Amino acid sequence: MSDFIASSIAGAAAIILGNPVDVIKVRLQTGARFVGSTTAAFETWTSPFKGAAAPVLGHSALAALLFVGYNRSLEYLESTPYNQPIPHPSLTNVWIAGAVSGLACFVVSAPTEIIKCRAQVYDHRYTSSWKVMGDIWRTTGVRGFYHGGVVTGLRDSIGFGWYFWAYEASKKMMGLESETVTSLVAGGIAGCVTWASIYPLDVIKTRVQTQTQMGMGMGMQGQLLPCAQQQMPLLGVRGVSQGAWEHAKGIYRTEGMRGYFAGFWWCMGRSFFVNAVQWALYEYLMRKLNPARTGSKDETFGPQDQGYNL
């Protein structure tokens, strides 16, 4: 229960802090570039927070599912009793546990991502996550919330495998005395490693999930940002939903390799900051809520227990 509470709070805090930059990332991924600027412009003062409602609620549930799933999977792989410390887990098991829990998050992440991305690329002052959600429900039902679900599940599984692997490996290599500083630095590194490993998949996912706004009978059709409309659909076939593979080929044909990394550096900066805060807050709350599991690096484990195995 402690990991559920800690991860939910940490996840919500991370999304709130990182949403303005995420708006820029998503708009750049869909081809939104404005004259005189290398990033997507904000139309109003509320634009940096477009699409925040779905991630705040969804990411809290996602983070809880992710961390609880990871902890239980790692306990199983390491043959460790429930709620007991794992001072030196195998990094291979860490990656597998992260990948398994990441794949399970697809149930929450796919609907959250499609609502968030569509809210962020609509060019309409009254657009909100709730209106996008209602629009999807009216036109395509439950199935619409899982549009692009395969590439989303693949992205989450690979990405979260590297997420936990990079976090544990970074903690080992740094060997810092302060638990808070260690969590901040290792969390930031883990976030950057994760996004670097799956960024092209994320670009494809974003294109797939936002393409249906053009000529697909959506209630808010025609409200995309003008520059995003010029970019989508990539294959020039209006009114026809394209799959991930078609978008992958289309990106390469129209933009080359650079197209797979649109908004990459914005994402890197956001990832370091957001994941540093999320991990530090999560570890802090876990130490307060469940000291039996986390223990103290100085009091619970000796130097011989602080290594990791491959």
XYZ file of C-alpha atoms in Angstrom:
310
model
C 0.000 0.000 0.000
C 2.878 2.363 0.770
C 4.352 2.059 -2.733
C 0.881 2.740 -4.199
C 0.475 5.968 -2.187
C 4.048 7.163 -2.706
C 4.065 6.544 -6.449
C 0.624 8.156 -6.952
C 1.678 11.371 -5.219
C 5.075 11.479 -6.921
C 3.544 10.789 -10.328
C 0.976 13.579 -10.035
C 3.626 16.079 -8.908
C 5.883 15.144 -11.823
C 3.137 15.645 -14.418
C 2.125 19.056 -13.071
C 5.721 20.280 -13.177
C 6.493 18.895 -16.609
C 3.288 19.562 -18.577
C 4.270 22.926 -20.147
C 7.344 21.393 -21.780
C 5.337 18.305 -22.735
C 2.970 20.550 -24.719
C 5.964 21.823 -26.706
C 7.268 18.282 -27.243
C 3.967 16.937 -28.558
C 3.417 19.890 -30.871
C 6.903 19.568 -32.316
C 6.339 15.837 -32.802
C 3.228 16.552 -34.867
C 5.085 19.073 -37.028
C 3.966 22.262 -35.270
C 6.585 24.948 -35.877
C 5.821 28.650 -35.905
C 7.470 31.498 -37.778
C 10.160 33.120 -35.656
C 10.266 30.287 -33.169
C 11.726 26.806 -33.000
C 8.927 25.628 -30.712
C 5.188 25.616 -30.651
C 3.731 28.951 -29.559
C 1.277 29.211 -26.693
C -1.960 30.825 -27.797
C -3.148 31.829 -24.323
C -1.803 31.760 -20.788
C -3.593 28.449 -20.224
C -1.973 26.749 -23.240
C 1.012 25.359 -21.250
C -1.473 23.352 -19.198
C -3.499 21.920 -22.086
C -4.134 18.240 -21.655
C -2.923 18.276 -18.044
C -6.098 16.895 -16.476
C -5.860 13.480 -18.104
C -2.157 12.939 -17.250
C -2.542 14.176 -13.664
C -5.312 11.672 -13.019
C -4.051 9.001 -15.377
C -0.383 9.244 -14.499
C -1.142 8.931 -10.806
C -2.847 5.619 -11.550
C -0.114 4.700 -14.042
C 2.703 5.449 -11.594
C 0.955 3.433 -8.892
C 0.459 0.490 -11.251
C 4.032 0.809 -12.521
C 5.807 0.901 -9.167
C 3.585 -1.679 -7.498
C 3.964 -3.984 -10.499
C 7.705 -3.430 -10.574
C 8.172 -4.133 -6.874
C 6.060 -7.300 -6.975
C 7.754 -8.536 -10.179
C 11.225 -7.907 -8.790
C 10.356 -9.695 -5.549
C 9.256 -12.695 -7.599
C 12.341 -12.685 -9.820
C 14.675 -12.252 -6.853
C 12.772 -14.840 -4.754
C 12.387 -12.250 -2.019
C 9.516 -12.300 0.517
C 6.903 -9.578 0.224
C 7.879 -6.164 1.618
C 11.482 -7.136 2.295
C 14.494 -5.048 1.182
C 16.366 -6.145 -1.960
C 19.815 -4.637 -1.366
C 21.565 -5.992 -4.485
C 19.119 -6.974 -7.233
C 20.286 -8.372 -10.539
C 20.163 -5.594 -13.126
C 18.820 -8.114 -15.616
C 15.913 -8.836 -13.287
C 15.461 -5.116 -12.754
C 15.058 -4.605 -16.521
C 12.641 -7.524 -16.864
C 10.533 -6.357 -13.913
C 10.410 -2.850 -15.363
C 9.423 -4.139 -18.816
C 6.661 -6.344 -17.408
C 5.205 -3.569 -15.264
C 5.535 -1.110 -18.173
C 3.549 -3.394 -20.445
C 0.830 -3.701 -17.789
C 0.578 0.110 -17.712
C -0.737 0.072 -21.286
C -4.259 -0.232 -19.862
C -3.918 3.252 -18.354
C -1.275 4.897 -20.531
C -2.983 4.423 -23.923
C -6.195 6.346 -23.020
C -4.222 8.958 -21.086
C -1.816 9.574 -23.957
C -4.449 9.877 -26.677
C -6.503 12.375 -24.648
C -3.434 14.385 -23.679
C -1.933 14.534 -27.169
C -5.165 15.514 -28.877
C -5.892 18.226 -26.303
C -2.403 19.625 -26.818
C -2.648 19.981 -30.599
C -6.149 21.407 -30.848
C -6.155 25.097 -31.747
C -9.279 26.075 -29.856
C -9.616 28.200 -26.756
C -12.313 25.992 -25.257
C -10.588 22.670 -25.816
C -10.059 20.555 -22.712
C -9.200 16.988 -21.821
C -12.848 16.401 -20.918
C -14.120 17.591 -24.301
C -11.593 15.425 -26.123
C -12.565 12.427 -23.992
C -16.263 12.999 -24.736
C -15.506 13.419 -28.429
C -13.668 10.088 -28.580
C -16.415 8.310 -26.643
C -19.183 9.613 -28.905
C -17.447 8.767 -32.162
C -15.525 5.530 -31.532
C -16.428 4.300 -28.032
C -13.985 2.415 -25.837
C -11.983 1.243 -28.860
C -11.061 4.853 -29.638
C -9.154 5.232 -26.369
C -6.770 2.487 -27.474
C -6.001 3.845 -30.923
C -2.241 3.413 -31.326
C -2.245 0.981 -28.414
C 0.278 -1.462 -29.879
C 3.026 1.107 -30.346
C 2.150 2.620 -26.943
C 2.505 -0.770 -25.234
C 5.818 -1.426 -27.006
C 7.093 2.005 -26.029
C 6.120 1.542 -22.379
C 7.554 -1.956 -22.052
C 10.962 -1.098 -23.537
C 11.121 2.329 -21.944
C 10.285 1.296 -18.396
C 12.677 -1.630 -18.608
C 15.492 0.850 -19.191
C 13.949 3.285 -16.689
C 14.424 1.063 -13.656
C 17.669 -0.423 -14.989
C 19.218 3.034 -15.422
C 18.019 4.160 -11.992
C 19.517 1.192 -10.145
C 22.722 1.229 -12.228
C 23.172 4.975 -11.638
C 22.748 4.596 -7.889
C 25.422 1.911 -7.859
C 27.913 3.902 -9.929
C 27.511 7.164 -8.016
C 27.691 5.791 -4.494
C 26.641 9.142 -2.995
C 26.125 9.399 0.727
C 22.969 11.482 0.588
C 19.911 9.408 -0.290
C 18.067 12.482 -1.560
C 20.878 13.625 -3.855
C 21.317 10.061 -5.121
C 17.610 9.805 -5.957
C 17.602 13.185 -7.688
C 20.625 12.494 -9.900
C 19.826 8.834 -10.594
C 16.193 9.679 -11.307
C 17.179 12.380 -13.786
C 19.597 10.042 -15.550
C 16.969 7.284 -15.665
C 14.467 9.629 -17.279
C 16.913 10.687 -19.997
C 18.031 7.102 -20.711
C 14.410 5.992 -20.967
C 13.364 8.618 -23.476
C 16.545 8.253 -25.516
C 15.809 4.530 -25.871
C 12.256 4.909 -27.160
C 11.947 8.435 -28.573
C 11.317 7.416 -32.220
C 8.530 5.124 -30.986
C 7.035 8.048 -29.068
C 7.059 10.259 -32.162
C 5.294 7.527 -34.162
C 2.786 7.013 -31.318
C 1.991 10.726 -31.232
C 1.440 10.872 -35.000
C -0.810 7.803 -34.905
C -2.892 9.092 -31.998
C -3.400 12.599 -33.401
C -3.840 11.772 -37.105
C -7.547 10.975 -36.790
C -8.407 14.616 -36.233
C -8.136 15.178 -40.001
C -11.226 14.001 -41.837
C -12.075 11.089 -39.534
C -15.477 12.378 -38.457
C -14.322 13.682 -35.082
C -16.624 16.211 -33.475
C -13.808 18.757 -33.199
C -12.525 18.183 -36.717
C -10.600 21.059 -38.261
C -9.404 22.472 -34.942
C -5.809 21.254 -35.205
C -3.029 23.801 -35.054
C -2.552 25.120 -38.612
C 1.056 23.981 -38.785
C 0.127 20.520 -37.532
C -2.517 20.297 -40.241
C 0.174 20.847 -42.866
C 2.117 17.884 -41.529
C -0.659 15.326 -41.057
C -1.577 12.885 -42.335
C 1.973 12.201 -43.515
C 1.007 10.019 -46.441
C -1.271 12.626 -47.959
C -4.417 10.475 -47.635
C -7.050 12.493 -45.848
C -9.771 10.619 -44.004
C -7.811 7.354 -43.850
C -6.350 6.218 -40.565
C -2.742 5.067 -40.948
C -0.991 2.552 -38.723
C 2.327 2.842 -36.922
C 4.329 1.201 -39.715
C 2.864 3.537 -42.351
C 3.696 6.531 -40.179
C 7.228 5.257 -39.567
C 7.813 5.032 -43.323
C 6.103 8.354 -43.922
C 8.283 10.162 -41.392
C 11.458 8.851 -43.025
C 10.248 9.687 -46.513
C 9.178 13.252 -45.728
C 11.600 14.267 -42.962
C 14.417 11.740 -42.879
C 15.988 10.514 -39.646
C 15.573 13.941 -38.104
C 11.807 13.443 -38.073
C 12.105 10.633 -35.520
C 13.704 13.044 -33.039
C 11.473 16.132 -33.334
C 11.378 17.841 -29.941
C 14.072 15.500 -28.573
C 16.090 18.051 -26.594
C 12.997 19.590 -25.047
C 12.092 16.086 -23.917
C 15.571 15.470 -22.463
C 15.454 18.610 -20.345
C 11.960 17.838 -19.126
C 12.817 14.193 -18.443
C 15.787 14.948 -16.213
C 13.928 17.481 -14.102
C 10.603 15.637 -13.855
C 12.073 12.207 -13.090
C 14.570 13.602 -10.614
C 11.675 15.109 -8.653
C 9.516 11.995 -9.033
C 12.171 9.573 -7.790
C 13.318 11.795 -4.925
C 9.734 12.314 -3.752
C 8.898 8.620 -4.160
C 11.949 7.464 -2.192
C 11.316 10.059 0.523
C 7.687 9.003 0.949
C 8.650 5.327 0.958
C 11.196 5.922 3.726
C 8.482 7.629 5.773
C 5.653 5.215 4.996
C 7.522 1.917 4.854
C 10.919 1.992 6.624
C 10.848 -1.817 6.925
C 11.211 -2.149 3.166
C 13.526 0.735 2.356
C 15.681 0.866 5.440
C 18.653 3.203 5.586
C 21.775 2.842 3.506
C 23.885 3.491 6.564
C 21.955 1.541 9.177
C 20.360 -1.405 7.398
C 22.884 -2.557 4.798
C 26.585 -2.995 5.158
C 29.007 -2.030 2.360
C 28.988 -5.606 1.081
C 25.208 -5.396 0.491
C 25.243 -2.322 -1.695
C 26.476 -3.931 -4.912
C 24.489 -5.115 -7.904
C 24.771 -8.195 -10.035
C 24.360 -8.442 -13.792
